[in-house]
Amino acid sequence: RRKVDSEGRRFQDRWKVEYFFTEIENHCVCLICQETVAVYKEFNVKRHYQSRHSTYDKLTGHDRSEKLKQLEAVLIECVMKMVENICPEKKQEFANICLARNTVARRIEEISSDIKRQLTSKGVDFDFFSIACDESTDLSDTAQLLIFMRGVDDEMNVTEELLDLQSLTDQTRGKDLFVSVSSAIDDMKLPWNKVTGIITDGAPAMVGERSGLSTLICNKVIEEGGKAIKLHCIIHQQVLCAKHLKYDHVMKPVLKTINFIRSKALCHRQFKQFLLDIQAEYEDVLYHNDVRWLSRGSALQRFYSLRKEIGEFLETKGQPMRELSDPIWLADLGFLVDITKHLNVLNTSLQGKDAAVNQLYSHLKAFGTKLQLFIRQLSQTQPNTIHFSALQEIMNSFPQDNISAQTSRYAADIASLAGEFKRRFQDFAAIEKEISLFSSPFSVDPDDAPDQLQLELIELHCDSELRSRHQQLSLVNFYRQLDKSRFQEIRTLAKKMLSLFGSTYMCEKTFSAVNFNKNRVRTRLSDSHLRDILHVML
């Protein structure tokens, strides 16, 4: 004779909407009359519903879903009242109990929908907005296109939020990405003529001159009577500039040594124990990952700090590293450690949410000035290595080897790096005047300003009270307090500048969240649920 328990019958989530049943404590309970069906069998559930509650058949679609929510709320209220009378000390524990497996999913969907409604209502008030786009492939080989929006209203309130996550199951050409972005913008009912710019990661499908996403977006904006600019993520360009200093004769031996130590478990254990025994400053070397922005500098810094310990360990393994006894190679290592440290500081300063384009560009300009300082100091007859601590340490360790003669080569390499920075950031240089006018309006000559701003700029320069406010208030608050009728054009420029993205940092950060949520054990997570999760997380 069959046993019901051995048949593996389970509650089906679709019964909730179809028959108004739910699962409580492994029992199939009717939400309308609170009666229980003994066996998880659709025939029994359906028979109960049709014989007792067939009048609910008239409810369909959204009305039926809303009725389900009401019935669940009533059930929760009844349970909580019962708990208050029987065991009030357990009230909080019962309040945290979910009714079914998909309750959390449904709540996330509701929160996500509410966030989207709020964003839609804010979008109506936007005077200008820009978008940031980036595309990557998840673990299920689905191309995910992230679209972020940064909008500014008339009160200078800046909103930076995830606009949409579009899943692409076919090709990822520029026109395919354009269709997805257009769908996201149109769904939010955002006017195209208010788009001020688009920033991407520089992939061919994004920045193609004729059919790239940025070009298609800008053409669409022009058709609608607006004007948008194309920008390449300032962080991605900084990383590409950092790779200009290859120094393969340093990197290859360093990476070979790190891989030798860490690739075999026994060798790795022995090395860590060796460092522990001699009480070294660090416990291990770091792997280098070319994709991670700060990995190169971190791996080099750790290798340099442990260079003596690494040399001793390799001697015991019969694999001596001859470069560690070469003063010129060590000087090159020290220089590379120092310059990558400066590059990592720049990269870190460019990261973060809600960063205005003028703030990011100021960091970039400051670094360019630092490079010119380094060139002058290292080109002197008596080189000044005050900002290159590792190089200075090597020079002090080998005074007889005349390492200072190498500094002219280092100065030439820094000059080449400075040239690469100048060459790459042409898109930001093209709007440098607008950035300067926005961030320092009192230092710009009215003759050099656009025609429509000249008269207002003269009014601004001659107002001592406004000059004092500019020094005391934040830039956003300063423009927020400007008279709307008196400085209309200047406020318009400020809103356009505030609406621009300077980097795709939020896209990169969100892709980390995508990989965290859609991992190897959750590859079947649906695209819609992933989108809802990201809306709530961010």
mmCIF file of N, CA, C and O in Angstrom, residues 79-90:
data_model
loop_
_atom_site.group_PDB
_atom_site.id
_atom_site.type_symbol
_atom_site.label_atom_id
_atom_site.label_comp_id
_atom_site.label_asym_id
_atom_site.label_seq_id
_atom_site.Cartn_x
_atom_site.Cartn_y
_atom_site.Cartn_z
ATOM 1 N N VAL A 79 -2.907 35.694 13.311
ATOM 2 C CA VAL A 79 -1.866 34.951 14.026
ATOM 3 C C VAL A 79 -1.235 35.835 15.100
ATOM 4 O O VAL A 79 -1.011 35.393 16.242
ATOM 5 N N MET A 80 -0.954 37.099 14.770
ATOM 6 C CA MET A 80 -0.304 37.983 15.722
ATOM 7 C C MET A 80 -1.211 38.279 16.913
ATOM 8 O O MET A 80 -0.736 38.371 18.058
ATOM 9 N N LYS A 81 -2.520 38.417 16.673
ATOM 10 C CA LYS A 81 -3.444 38.637 17.800
ATOM 11 C C LYS A 81 -3.494 37.411 18.705
ATOM 12 O O LYS A 81 -3.566 37.530 19.934
ATOM 13 N N MET A 82 -3.446 36.242 18.084
ATOM 14 C CA MET A 82 -3.456 35.010 18.874
ATOM 15 C C MET A 82 -2.185 34.907 19.717
ATOM 16 O O MET A 82 -2.230 34.524 20.898
ATOM 17 N N VAL A 83 -1.055 35.292 19.119
ATOM 18 C CA VAL A 83 0.216 35.229 19.845
ATOM 19 C C VAL A 83 0.211 36.205 21.008
ATOM 20 O O VAL A 83 0.719 35.901 22.098
ATOM 21 N N GLU A 84 -0.361 37.399 20.811
ATOM 22 C CA GLU A 84 -0.422 38.391 21.884
ATOM 23 C C GLU A 84 -1.182 37.860 23.096
ATOM 24 O O GLU A 84 -0.839 38.177 24.244
ATOM 25 N N ASN A 85 -2.207 37.052 22.867
ATOM 26 C CA ASN A 85 -3.010 36.524 23.972
ATOM 27 C C ASN A 85 -2.375 35.307 24.620
ATOM 28 O O ASN A 85 -2.493 35.119 25.834
ATOM 29 N N ILE A 86 -1.722 34.475 23.829
ATOM 30 C CA ILE A 86 -1.195 33.207 24.352
ATOM 31 C C ILE A 86 0.226 33.360 24.883
ATOM 32 O O ILE A 86 0.534 32.964 26.008
ATOM 33 N N CYS A 87 1.134 33.919 24.046
ATOM 34 C CA CYS A 87 2.540 34.050 24.463
ATOM 35 C C CYS A 87 3.087 35.379 23.938
ATOM 36 O O CYS A 87 3.784 35.410 22.903
ATOM 37 N N PRO A 88 2.782 36.474 24.588
ATOM 38 C CA PRO A 88 3.203 37.798 24.106
ATOM 39 C C PRO A 88 4.715 37.959 23.988
ATOM 40 O O PRO A 88 5.197 38.755 23.197
ATOM 41 N N GLU A 89 5.476 37.197 24.807
ATOM 42 C CA GLU A 89 6.941 37.321 24.741
ATOM 43 C C GLU A 89 7.516 36.796 23.412
ATOM 44 O O GLU A 89 8.662 37.084 23.052
ATOM 45 N N LYS A 90 6.732 36.010 22.667
ATOM 46 C CA LYS A 90 7.178 35.449 21.391
ATOM 47 C C LYS A 90 6.689 36.267 20.184
ATOM 48 O O LYS A 90 6.838 35.839 19.041
#
